[in-house]
Amino acid sequence: MKTSWKLSRRAMLGLATLALGIAASPFVLADGGGSSTRLKTRLSGAAIDGKTPSGSAEFRMDTPSRTRLEVEVENVNLAAGTLLDVIITHNAVETNAGQIKLSSLGTGELELDSQKGQIVPPVVKGDTVTVKNGVAAILAGAF
């Protein structure tokens, strides 16, 4: 019973840290000059076996016909080759933007560009990006 309580407590601490990370990630840049939009956020999450992951996300709309999304992660203490899902949430609707494959250094990135024929989900200020390992959120931030 004691072990179960510790796991629940650890899970609660992890979720609280993740929530604080979202609330404490105000690095947002909206450049509305002309027809371009640029939104950025820092990603944060709870430590995984003693290492605290971090990352960033950037959405750009250069013209209505060109959009880009870049999500980078680092210091993720999971096995090399692990696939992480990148989820964009807009008005409580989740969209899986793609996957990040972790390197042996615990780093990885997802780069999407509509000019390369890739589907870039629309992003507006206030949307969130979450990086998940299965159902577990390991990093998150708000644009």
Coordinates of C-alpha atoms in Angstrom, one line a residue:
M1 CA 0.0 0.0 0.0
K2 CA 2.9 2.3 0.8
T3 CA 4.3 1.9 -2.7
S4 CA 1.0 2.7 -4.3
W5 CA 0.7 5.9 -2.3
K6 CA 4.2 6.9 -3.4
L7 CA 3.4 6.3 -7.1
S8 CA 0.2 8.4 -6.7
R9 CA 2.1 11.1 -5.0
R10 CA 4.8 11.1 -7.6
A11 CA 2.2 11.3 -10.4
M12 CA 0.5 14.2 -8.6
L13 CA 3.8 16.0 -8.2
G14 CA 4.6 15.4 -11.9
L15 CA 1.2 16.8 -13.0
A16 CA 1.6 19.8 -10.7
T17 CA 5.0 20.5 -12.1
L18 CA 3.7 20.2 -15.7
A19 CA 0.9 22.6 -14.9
L20 CA 3.3 25.1 -13.4
G21 CA 5.5 24.7 -16.4
I22 CA 2.6 25.7 -18.7
A23 CA 1.6 28.6 -16.5
A24 CA 5.3 29.7 -16.2
S25 CA 6.0 29.6 -19.9
P26 CA 4.9 33.1 -21.0
F27 CA 7.5 33.3 -23.8
V28 CA 5.1 34.2 -26.6
L29 CA 5.9 36.3 -29.5
A30 CA 3.2 37.4 -31.9
D31 CA 4.4 39.4 -34.8
G32 CA 1.3 40.7 -36.6
G33 CA 3.2 43.1 -38.9
G34 CA 2.0 42.5 -42.4
S35 CA 0.8 39.1 -43.2
S36 CA 3.2 37.1 -41.0
T37 CA 2.5 35.5 -37.6
R38 CA 5.0 34.0 -35.3
L39 CA 4.2 32.3 -32.0
K40 CA 6.8 30.7 -29.6
T41 CA 6.7 28.9 -26.3
R42 CA 9.0 27.1 -24.0
L43 CA 8.2 23.5 -23.1
S44 CA 8.7 22.2 -19.6
G45 CA 7.9 19.0 -17.7
A46 CA 8.6 16.9 -14.7
A47 CA 12.0 15.1 -14.2
I48 CA 12.3 11.6 -15.6
D49 CA 14.7 9.5 -13.5
G50 CA 16.5 12.6 -12.3
K51 CA 16.7 14.5 -15.6
T52 CA 14.4 17.4 -16.3
P53 CA 13.3 17.6 -20.0
S54 CA 12.9 20.9 -21.8
G55 CA 12.1 22.2 -25.2
S56 CA 10.6 24.8 -27.4
A57 CA 7.9 25.2 -30.1
E58 CA 7.5 27.8 -32.8
F59 CA 4.6 28.3 -35.2
R60 CA 5.0 30.6 -38.2
M61 CA 2.6 31.8 -40.9
D62 CA 4.6 33.7 -43.4
T63 CA 1.7 33.9 -45.9
P64 CA -1.7 32.2 -45.9
S65 CA -0.2 29.6 -48.1
R66 CA 3.0 28.9 -46.1
T67 CA 2.9 27.7 -42.5
R68 CA 5.6 26.1 -40.4
L69 CA 5.8 24.3 -37.0
E70 CA 9.0 23.3 -35.2
V71 CA 9.0 21.5 -31.9
E72 CA 12.3 20.6 -30.3
V73 CA 13.0 18.6 -27.1
E74 CA 16.1 18.0 -25.1
N75 CA 17.3 16.2 -22.0
V76 CA 14.5 13.6 -22.3
N77 CA 15.6 10.6 -20.2
L78 CA 14.0 7.9 -22.4
A79 CA 15.6 5.3 -24.6
A80 CA 17.0 6.3 -28.0
G81 CA 14.5 5.7 -30.7
T82 CA 11.5 6.4 -28.5
L83 CA 8.7 8.0 -30.5
L84 CA 7.0 11.0 -28.9
D85 CA 3.7 12.4 -30.1
V86 CA 3.3 16.1 -30.6
I87 CA -0.2 17.2 -29.8
I88 CA -1.7 20.7 -30.6
T89 CA -4.8 21.5 -28.6
H90 CA -7.1 24.2 -29.9
N91 CA -10.6 24.8 -28.3
A92 CA -10.3 21.5 -26.4
V93 CA -9.7 19.6 -29.7
E94 CA -6.4 17.7 -29.9
T95 CA -4.6 17.3 -33.2
N96 CA -1.6 14.9 -33.5
A97 CA 0.9 17.0 -35.5
G98 CA 3.5 14.3 -35.8
Q99 CA 6.2 12.4 -34.0
I100 CA 9.7 13.1 -32.6
K101 CA 12.2 10.2 -32.6
L102 CA 14.6 10.6 -29.7
S103 CA 18.3 10.5 -30.3
S104 CA 20.8 8.7 -28.0
L105 CA 21.3 12.2 -26.4
G106 CA 17.7 12.5 -25.5
T107 CA 17.0 15.2 -28.1
G108 CA 14.8 15.4 -31.1
E109 CA 12.6 17.6 -33.3
L110 CA 9.6 17.8 -35.5
E111 CA 9.7 20.2 -38.4
L112 CA 6.7 20.7 -40.6
D113 CA 6.5 23.1 -43.6
S114 CA 3.4 23.4 -45.8
Q115 CA 5.7 24.3 -48.8
K116 CA 7.1 20.8 -48.6
G117 CA 3.6 19.4 -48.8
Q118 CA 3.4 18.6 -45.1
I119 CA 0.2 19.3 -43.1
V120 CA 0.8 22.0 -40.5
P121 CA -2.1 22.3 -38.0
P122 CA -3.3 25.8 -37.5
V123 CA -2.1 27.5 -34.3
V124 CA -3.4 30.6 -32.5
K125 CA -2.3 32.4 -29.4
G126 CA -3.6 30.4 -26.4
D127 CA -3.3 27.0 -28.1
T128 CA -1.2 24.4 -26.3
V129 CA 1.5 22.0 -27.4
T130 CA 2.0 18.7 -25.5
V131 CA 4.7 16.2 -26.1
K132 CA 3.6 12.7 -25.0
N133 CA 5.2 9.3 -24.5
G134 CA 2.1 7.1 -25.0
V135 CA -0.5 8.7 -22.8
A136 CA 2.0 10.4 -20.5
A137 CA 2.6 14.1 -21.1
I138 CA 6.3 14.8 -20.6
L139 CA 6.5 18.4 -21.9
A140 CA 3.9 21.1 -22.5
G141 CA 3.6 24.8 -23.2
A142 CA 1.1 27.4 -24.3
F143 CA 1.5 29.6 -27.4

